Structures are given as structure tokens and as C-alpha cells.
PDB file of C-alpha atoms in Angstrom:
ATOM      1  CA  PRO A1090    -135.577-122.465  61.902  1.00  0.00           C
ATOM      2  CA  THR A1091    -138.890-121.008  61.878  1.00  0.00           C
ATOM      3  CA  ALA A1092    -140.825-119.210  64.706  1.00  0.00           C
ATOM      4  CA  GLU A1093    -142.959-122.235  64.643  1.00  0.00           C
ATOM      5  CA  ASP A1094    -139.804-124.599  64.907  1.00  0.00           C
ATOM      6  CA  ARG A1095    -138.757-122.389  68.167  1.00  0.00           C
ATOM      7  CA  GLN A1096    -142.335-123.241  69.922  1.00  0.00           C
ATOM      8  CA  GLY A1097    -140.277-126.440  70.942  1.00  0.00           C
ATOM      9  CA  VAL A1098    -136.821-127.505  71.373  1.00  0.00           C
ATOM     10  CA  LEU A1099    -135.219-127.128  67.746  1.00  0.00           C
ATOM     11  CA  GLY A1100    -135.042-130.467  65.913  1.00  0.00           C
ATOM     12  CA  ARG A1101    -137.977-132.108  67.209  1.00  0.00           C
ATOM     13  CA  SER A1102    -140.683-131.009  64.795  1.00  0.00           C
ATOM     14  CA  ASN A1103    -141.568-132.457  61.267  1.00  0.00           C
ATOM     15  CA  SER A1104    -140.109-129.402  59.290  1.00  0.00           C
ATOM     16  CA  LEU A1105    -137.436-129.420  56.827  1.00  0.00           C
ATOM     17  CA  PRO A1106    -135.162-127.387  59.113  1.00  0.00           C
ATOM     18  CA  SER A1107    -135.969-129.753  61.990  1.00  0.00           C
ATOM     19  CA  HIS A1108    -134.863-132.819  59.700  1.00  0.00           C
ATOM     20  CA  LEU A1109    -131.933-131.142  58.825  1.00  0.00           C
ATOM     21  CA  LEU A1110    -130.888-130.267  62.492  1.00  0.00           C
ATOM     22  CA  LYS A1111    -131.740-133.828  63.521  1.00  0.00           C
ATOM     23  CA  ASN A1112    -129.549-135.172  60.657  1.00  0.00           C
ATOM     24  CA  SER A1113    -126.499-132.700  61.666  1.00  0.00           C
ATOM     25  CA  THR A1114    -126.083-134.951  64.485  1.00  0.00           C
ATOM     26  CA  ASN A1115    -126.639-138.361  62.866  1.00  0.00           C
ATOM     27  CA  PRO A1116    -123.896-140.594  64.001  1.00  0.00           C
ATOM     28  CA  THR A1117    -124.547-143.250  61.417  1.00  0.00           C
ATOM     29  CA  ALA A1118    -124.101-140.674  58.305  1.00  0.00           C
ATOM     30  CA  PRO A1119    -121.040-138.728  58.778  1.00  0.00           C
ATOM     31  CA  ALA A1120    -120.796-137.146  55.233  1.00  0.00           C
ATOM     32  CA  LEU A1121    -124.483-136.156  55.421  1.00  0.00           C
ATOM     33  CA  ARG A1122    -123.794-134.942  59.053  1.00  0.00           C
ATOM     34  CA  ASP A1123    -120.879-132.656  57.969  1.00  0.00           C
ATOM     35  CA  ALA A1124    -122.702-131.449  54.772  1.00  0.00           C
ATOM     36  CA  ILE A1125    -125.710-130.189  56.782  1.00  0.00           C
ATOM     37  CA  SER A1126    -123.447-128.556  59.174  1.00  0.00           C
ATOM     38  CA  HIS A1127    -121.368-126.689  56.795  1.00  0.00           C
ATOM     39  CA  LEU A1128    -124.532-125.745  54.781  1.00  0.00           C
ATOM     40  CA  LEU A1129    -126.059-124.338  58.072  1.00  0.00           C
ATOM     41  CA  PHE A1130    -122.685-122.481  58.917  1.00  0.00           C
ATOM     42  CA  ASP A1131    -122.604-120.940  55.376  1.00  0.00           C
ATOM     43  CA  VAL A1132    -126.246-119.932  55.607  1.00  0.00           C
ATOM     44  CA  SER A1133    -125.235-118.028  58.875  1.00  0.00           C
ATOM     45  CA  ASP A1134    -122.541-116.050  56.804  1.00  0.00           C
ATOM     46  CA  LYS A1135    -119.775-118.243  58.302  1.00  0.00           C
ATOM     47  CA  ASP A1136    -120.435-116.080  61.379  1.00  0.00           C
ATOM     48  CA  ALA A1137    -120.080-118.381  64.774  1.00  0.00           C
ATOM     49  CA  SER A1138    -122.426-116.319  66.688  1.00  0.00           C
ATOM     50  CA  LYS A1139    -125.150-115.964  63.874  1.00  0.00           C
ATOM     51  CA  PHE A1140    -124.738-119.922  63.745  1.00  0.00           C
ATOM     52  CA  VAL A1141    -125.354-120.228  67.221  1.00  0.00           C
ATOM     53  CA  GLU A1142    -128.411-118.140  67.214  1.00  0.00           C
ATOM     54  CA  ASN A1143    -129.846-119.959  64.282  1.00  0.00           C
ATOM     55  CA  VAL A1144    -129.265-123.254  65.351  1.00  0.00           C
ATOM     56  CA  GLY A1145    -128.733-123.249  69.229  1.00  0.00           C
ATOM     57  CA  TYR A1146    -125.507-123.901  70.882  1.00  0.00           C
ATOM     58  CA  GLY A1147    -126.438-127.502  71.353  1.00  0.00           C
ATOM     59  CA  PHE A1148    -126.283-128.253  67.372  1.00  0.00           C
ATOM     60  CA  ALA A1149    -123.505-125.656  66.807  1.00  0.00           C
ATOM     61  CA  SER A1150    -121.056-126.708  69.527  1.00  0.00           C
ATOM     62  CA  GLY A1151    -119.719-130.036  67.851  1.00  0.00           C
ATOM     63  CA  PHE A1152    -119.339-128.134  64.493  1.00  0.00           C
ATOM     64  CA  LEU A1153    -117.631-125.284  65.873  1.00  0.00           C
ATOM     65  CA  PHE A1154    -115.162-127.247  67.998  1.00  0.00           C
ATOM     66  CA  GLN A1155    -114.547-129.839  65.292  1.00  0.00           C
ATOM     67  CA  ASN A1156    -113.587-127.104  62.542  1.00  0.00           C
ATOM     68  CA  ASN A1157    -111.593-125.070  65.152  1.00  0.00           C
ATOM     69  CA  VAL A1158    -114.205-122.178  64.961  1.00  0.00           C
ATOM     70  CA  PRO A1159    -113.726-119.786  68.108  1.00  0.00           C
ATOM     71  CA  VAL A1160    -116.929-120.211  70.452  1.00  0.00           C
ATOM     72  CA  PRO A1161    -118.379-116.726  70.674  1.00  0.00           C
ATOM     73  CA  ALA A1162    -118.696-115.177  74.106  1.00  0.00           C
ATOM     74  CA  SER A1163    -122.044-114.409  73.526  1.00  0.00           C
ATOM     75  CA  SER A1164    -123.236-118.081  72.797  1.00  0.00           C
ATOM     76  CA  ALA A1165    -124.635-118.510  76.391  1.00  0.00           C
ATOM     77  CA  ALA A1166    -126.455-115.522  76.553  1.00  0.00           C
ATOM     78  CA  THR A1167    -130.180-115.301  75.625  1.00  0.00           C
ATOM     79  CA  PHE A1168    -131.168-113.437  72.357  1.00  0.00           C
ATOM     80  CA  ARG A1169    -134.002-112.100  70.666  1.00  0.00           C
ATOM     81  CA  LYS A1170    -135.843-113.830  67.543  1.00  0.00           C
ATOM     82  CA  GLY A1171    -138.938-112.650  66.035  1.00  0.00           C
ATOM     83  CA  ASP A1172    -142.204-114.883  66.562  1.00  0.00           C
ATOM     84  CA  CYS A1173    -144.666-115.610  63.730  1.00  0.00           C
ATOM     85  CA  PHE A1174    -146.254-112.154  64.464  1.00  0.00           C
ATOM     86  CA  GLY A1175    -142.989-110.409  64.413  1.00  0.00           C
ATOM     87  CA  ALA A1176    -142.775-109.680  68.099  1.00  0.00           C
ATOM     88  CA  GLN A1177    -139.255-110.399  69.688  1.00  0.00           C
ATOM     89  CA  LYS A1178    -139.079-112.989  71.851  1.00  0.00           C
ATOM     90  CA  LEU A1179    -136.183-114.268  74.217  1.00  0.00           C
ATOM     91  CA  VAL A1180    -134.627-117.653  72.825  1.00  0.00           C
ATOM     92  CA  ASN A1181    -132.686-120.321  75.068  1.00  0.00           C
ATOM     93  CA  PRO A1182    -129.163-120.208  73.646  1.00  0.00           C
ATOM     94  CA  ILE A1183    -128.421-124.137  73.890  1.00  0.00           C
ATOM     95  CA  THR A1184    -132.083-125.549  72.662  1.00  0.00           C
ATOM     96  CA  GLY A1185    -133.039-122.421  70.594  1.00  0.00           C
ATOM     97  CA  GLN A1186    -136.640-122.480  71.722  1.00  0.00           C
ATOM     98  CA  PHE A1187    -138.508-119.627  72.945  1.00  0.00           C
ATOM     99  CA  LEU A1188    -137.858-119.030  76.755  1.00  0.00           C
ATOM    100  CA  ASP A1189    -141.619-118.538  77.223  1.00  0.00           C
ATOM    101  CA  ARG A1190    -142.595-121.928  75.638  1.00  0.00           C
ATOM    102  CA  GLU A1191    -140.018-123.979  77.587  1.00  0.00           C
ATOM    103  CA  LYS A1192    -141.649-126.517  79.999  1.00  0.00           C
ATOM    104  CA  ILE A1193    -140.490-126.083  83.667  1.00  0.00           C
ATOM    105  CA  ALA A1194    -139.786-129.605  85.187  1.00  0.00           C
ATOM    106  CA  ASP A1195    -142.193-130.330  88.128  1.00  0.00           C
ATOM    107  CA  VAL A1196    -139.545-131.396  90.513  1.00  0.00           C
ATOM    108  CA  PRO A1197    -140.000-131.013  94.216  1.00  0.00           C
ATOM    109  CA  GLU A1198    -137.480-129.171  96.067  1.00  0.00           C
ATOM    110  CA  MET A1199    -134.843-131.510  97.813  1.00  0.00           C
ATOM    111  CA  THR A1200    -135.074-132.012 101.339  1.00  0.00           C
ATOM    112  CA  ASP A1201    -132.363-131.515 103.573  1.00  0.00           C
ATOM    113  CA  GLU A1202    -131.441-135.279 104.095  1.00  0.00           C
ATOM    114  CA  GLU A1203    -131.737-135.636 100.396  1.00  0.00           C
ATOM    115  CA  LYS A1204    -129.319-132.995  99.818  1.00  0.00           C
ATOM    116  CA  GLU A1205    -126.672-134.276 102.699  1.00  0.00           C
ATOM    117  CA  ARG A1206    -127.271-137.933 100.681  1.00  0.00           C
ATOM    118  CA  GLU A1207    -126.293-136.598  97.462  1.00  0.00           C
ATOM    119  CA  ALA A1208    -123.360-134.333  98.815  1.00  0.00           C
ATOM    120  CA  GLU A1209    -122.032-137.646 100.415  1.00  0.00           C
ATOM    121  CA  ARG A1210    -122.588-139.458  97.262  1.00  0.00           C
ATOM    122  CA  LEU A1211    -120.454-136.890  95.458  1.00  0.00           C
ATOM    123  CA  PHE A1212    -117.849-136.720  98.276  1.00  0.00           C
ATOM    124  CA  VAL A1213    -117.471-140.586  97.499  1.00  0.00           C
ATOM    125  CA  LEU A1214    -117.293-140.079  93.848  1.00  0.00           C
ATOM    126  CA  PHE A1215    -114.718-137.497  94.171  1.00  0.00           C
ATOM    127  CA  GLU A1216    -112.493-139.825  96.459  1.00  0.00           C
ATOM    128  CA  ARG A1217    -112.694-142.737  93.926  1.00  0.00           C
ATOM    129  CA  LEU A1218    -111.627-140.379  91.075  1.00  0.00           C
ATOM    130  CA  LYS A1219    -108.723-139.212  93.218  1.00  0.00           C
ATOM    131  CA  LYS A1220    -107.740-142.735  93.945  1.00  0.00           C
ATOM    132  CA  THR A1221    -107.749-143.947  90.250  1.00  0.00           C
ATOM    133  CA  GLY A1222    -105.176-141.448  89.178  1.00  0.00           C
ATOM    134  CA  VAL A1223    -106.618-141.293  85.950  1.00  0.00           C
ATOM    135  CA  VAL A1224    -107.689-137.557  86.825  1.00  0.00           C
ATOM    136  CA  ASN A1225    -106.029-135.124  88.885  1.00  0.00           C
ATOM    137  CA  ILE A1226    -108.954-134.119  90.806  1.00  0.00           C
ATOM    138  CA  GLN A1227    -109.523-132.180  94.231  1.00  0.00           C
ATOM    139  CA  ASN A1228    -112.666-132.320  96.287  1.00  0.00           C
ATOM    140  CA  PRO A1229    -114.092-128.952  96.222  1.00  0.00           C
ATOM    141  CA  VAL A1230    -114.807-129.190  99.954  1.00  0.00           C
ATOM    142  CA  GLU A1231    -111.518-130.350 100.877  1.00  0.00           C
ATOM    143  CA  LYS A1232    -109.998-127.489  98.964  1.00  0.00           C
ATOM    144  CA  ALA A1233    -112.068-124.790 100.878  1.00  0.00           C
ATOM    145  CA  VAL A1234    -110.842-126.243 104.029  1.00  0.00           C
ATOM    146  CA  GLN A1235    -107.315-125.883 103.108  1.00  0.00           C
ATOM    147  CA  GLU A1236    -107.769-122.506 102.139  1.00  0.00           C
ATOM    148  CA  GLY A1237    -109.475-121.390 105.150  1.00  0.00           C
ATOM    149  CA  ARG A1238    -112.858-120.675 103.361  1.00  0.00           C
ATOM    150  CA  PHE A1239    -114.528-123.424 105.254  1.00  0.00           C
ATOM    151  CA  GLU A1240    -116.605-122.839 108.476  1.00  0.00           C
ATOM    152  CA  GLU A1241    -118.304-125.409 110.376  1.00  0.00           C
ATOM    153  CA  LEU A1242    -121.554-124.209 111.659  1.00  0.00           C
ATOM    154  CA  SER A1243    -123.648-125.993 114.617  1.00  0.00           C
ATOM    155  CA  ASP A1244    -127.169-126.999 113.758  1.00  0.00           C
ATOM    156  CA  ASP A1245    -128.807-123.924 115.403  1.00  0.00           C
ATOM    157  CA  CYS A1246    -126.809-121.225 114.024  1.00  0.00           C
ATOM    158  CA  VAL A1247    -128.813-118.700 111.904  1.00  0.00           C
ATOM    159  CA  GLU A1248    -127.165-116.137 109.958  1.00  0.00           C
ATOM    160  CA  GLU A1249    -128.721-112.795 108.782  1.00  0.00           C
ATOM    161  CA  LEU A1250    -128.379-111.864 105.313  1.00  0.00           C
ATOM    162  CA  ASP A1251    -129.097-108.139 104.259  1.00  0.00           C
TER     163      ASP A1251
END
């Protein structure tokens, strides 16, 4: 993908590389999907790290897992790519987009009540999963209590941090 493609999330512009990336995840054309993924991997010198840098981990992960290619440890780290002026910019390793071009979600901070409701909802979901027996799962709060890492605090307790 070009520097222009990296202004947005990879695979969303009208350029040829974007169309190739879109079709590399096309579930209705598995032969085309595999051919494109192999082509992009070959263009990346069959190097998984280069492949992730070129197309982003989001597009690379399926191919790497399907073909038993070890996922590089560096795939989660941001890396630098040149923009259209030759300046090196940080790139999001998942989307392949320049970090300075990412849109930050305008979501308000959760209130304490919302956080508590969400925690209760998650607790119920953990309990349901445990009862089904499909997965062997343990509630993280329950585990912390058993290990002695959980401390109940009163509402008026304030802890000073250095």
C-alpha cells in the first residue's frame, strides 16, 4: 500500500492495493483470497514481519495462521513507514494506518455507576459460561479472592499513589 492508502485504514480506498486487500478476506471467493494473500506474502519476500508491516496484522493474521507461519513477536509493535513526502511516520500495526491520521472515538468517560453495571454484567456472563461447561473458565475476581490478591475497600477509602 502507498502512503496515500495509509492515510486511512488499509483496504478502504479505491486504489488497486486496497481492492487486493479487500479481496484477500473475501469469503465468497476462496481461491482468489488465497491467491492474493500468497501474492502479497511473496511480495514481502516471504518474511512474516515484512508482510505484517506491508498489509497490517488485521489482514496478515488469517494467512499466517492458515499457513502455519509463526507470527512475529514484533507484529504488535508500531513501526515507521515513509509518507508521500519521505518523512517517517508511526503506523498502527493492526490497521496499517498512520497513527497521526487515526480518528479518536468521541466516547464520554464511563460513570462509576456504568462501570459497576458493566462489571455485574460481565460477572453474570462468567457465571453462565461456567455453568454450561463448554469452556473451563474462572471469574478473575473470584480467582483474585482465592489467591488473596483482592481487598474490599470502603467507599471513603482513599489511597495515595507515588
